[in-house]
Amino acid sequence: MNMRLVTIYANGRIMLPAEIRRRLNIKAGDSLAFFISQDDEIILRRACWRTYNF
């Protein structure tokens, strides 16, 4: 597992590192889904119809 630190800006925006965007094939305008585990871990996934049908 790779870890990257990101900054949350005053307006709540998060800058995803280019390496993560490339690996997940995230482009400008894509939707992302954030999940919070019982251990308070944030899980980030590209949003698609399967994301919402769990």
mmCIF file with all atom_site columns, C-alpha atoms in Angstrom, residues 20-37:
data_model
loop_
_atom_site.group_PDB
_atom_site.id
_atom_site.type_symbol
_atom_site.label_atom_id
_atom_site.label_alt_id
_atom_site.label_comp_id
_atom_site.label_asym_id
_atom_site.label_entity_id
_atom_site.label_seq_id
_atom_site.pdbx_PDB_ins_code
_atom_site.Cartn_x
_atom_site.Cartn_y
_atom_site.Cartn_z
_atom_site.occupancy
_atom_site.B_iso_or_equiv
_atom_site.pdbx_formal_charge
_atom_site.auth_seq_id
_atom_site.auth_comp_id
_atom_site.auth_asym_id
_atom_site.auth_atom_id
_atom_site.pdbx_PDB_model_num
ATOM 1  C CA . ILE A 1 20 ? -2.965  8.685  -7.866  1.00 0.00 ? 20 ILE A CA 1
ATOM 2  C CA . ARG A 1 21 ? -4.953  10.319 -10.675 1.00 0.00 ? 21 ARG A CA 1
ATOM 3  C CA . ARG A 1 22 ? -2.997  8.347  -13.275 1.00 0.00 ? 22 ARG A CA 1
ATOM 4  C CA . ARG A 1 23 ? -3.270  5.044  -11.414 1.00 0.00 ? 23 ARG A CA 1
ATOM 5  C CA . LEU A 1 24 ? -7.050  5.384  -10.975 1.00 0.00 ? 24 LEU A CA 1
ATOM 6  C CA . ASN A 1 25 ? -7.507  7.022  -14.397 1.00 0.00 ? 25 ASN A CA 1
ATOM 7  C CA . ILE A 1 26 ? -9.200  10.034 -12.776 1.00 0.00 ? 26 ILE A CA 1
ATOM 8  C CA . LYS A 1 27 ? -9.840  12.934 -15.121 1.00 0.00 ? 27 LYS A CA 1
ATOM 9  C CA . ALA A 1 28 ? -11.202 16.451 -14.560 1.00 0.00 ? 28 ALA A CA 1
ATOM 10 C CA . GLY A 1 29 ? -14.968 16.264 -14.067 1.00 0.00 ? 29 GLY A CA 1
ATOM 11 C CA . ASP A 1 30 ? -14.988 12.629 -12.873 1.00 0.00 ? 30 ASP A CA 1
ATOM 12 C CA . SER A 1 31 ? -17.053 11.769 -9.803  1.00 0.00 ? 31 SER A CA 1
ATOM 13 C CA . LEU A 1 32 ? -15.442 10.128 -6.793  1.00 0.00 ? 32 LEU A CA 1
ATOM 14 C CA . ALA A 1 33 ? -17.002 8.280  -3.874  1.00 0.00 ? 33 ALA A CA 1
ATOM 15 C CA . PHE A 1 34 ? -15.569 8.577  -0.363  1.00 0.00 ? 34 PHE A CA 1
ATOM 16 C CA . PHE A 1 35 ? -16.380 5.908  2.196   1.00 0.00 ? 35 PHE A CA 1
ATOM 17 C CA . ILE A 1 36 ? -15.476 5.985  5.890   1.00 0.00 ? 36 ILE A CA 1
ATOM 18 C CA . SER A 1 37 ? -14.684 2.629  7.486   1.00 0.00 ? 37 SER A CA 1
#
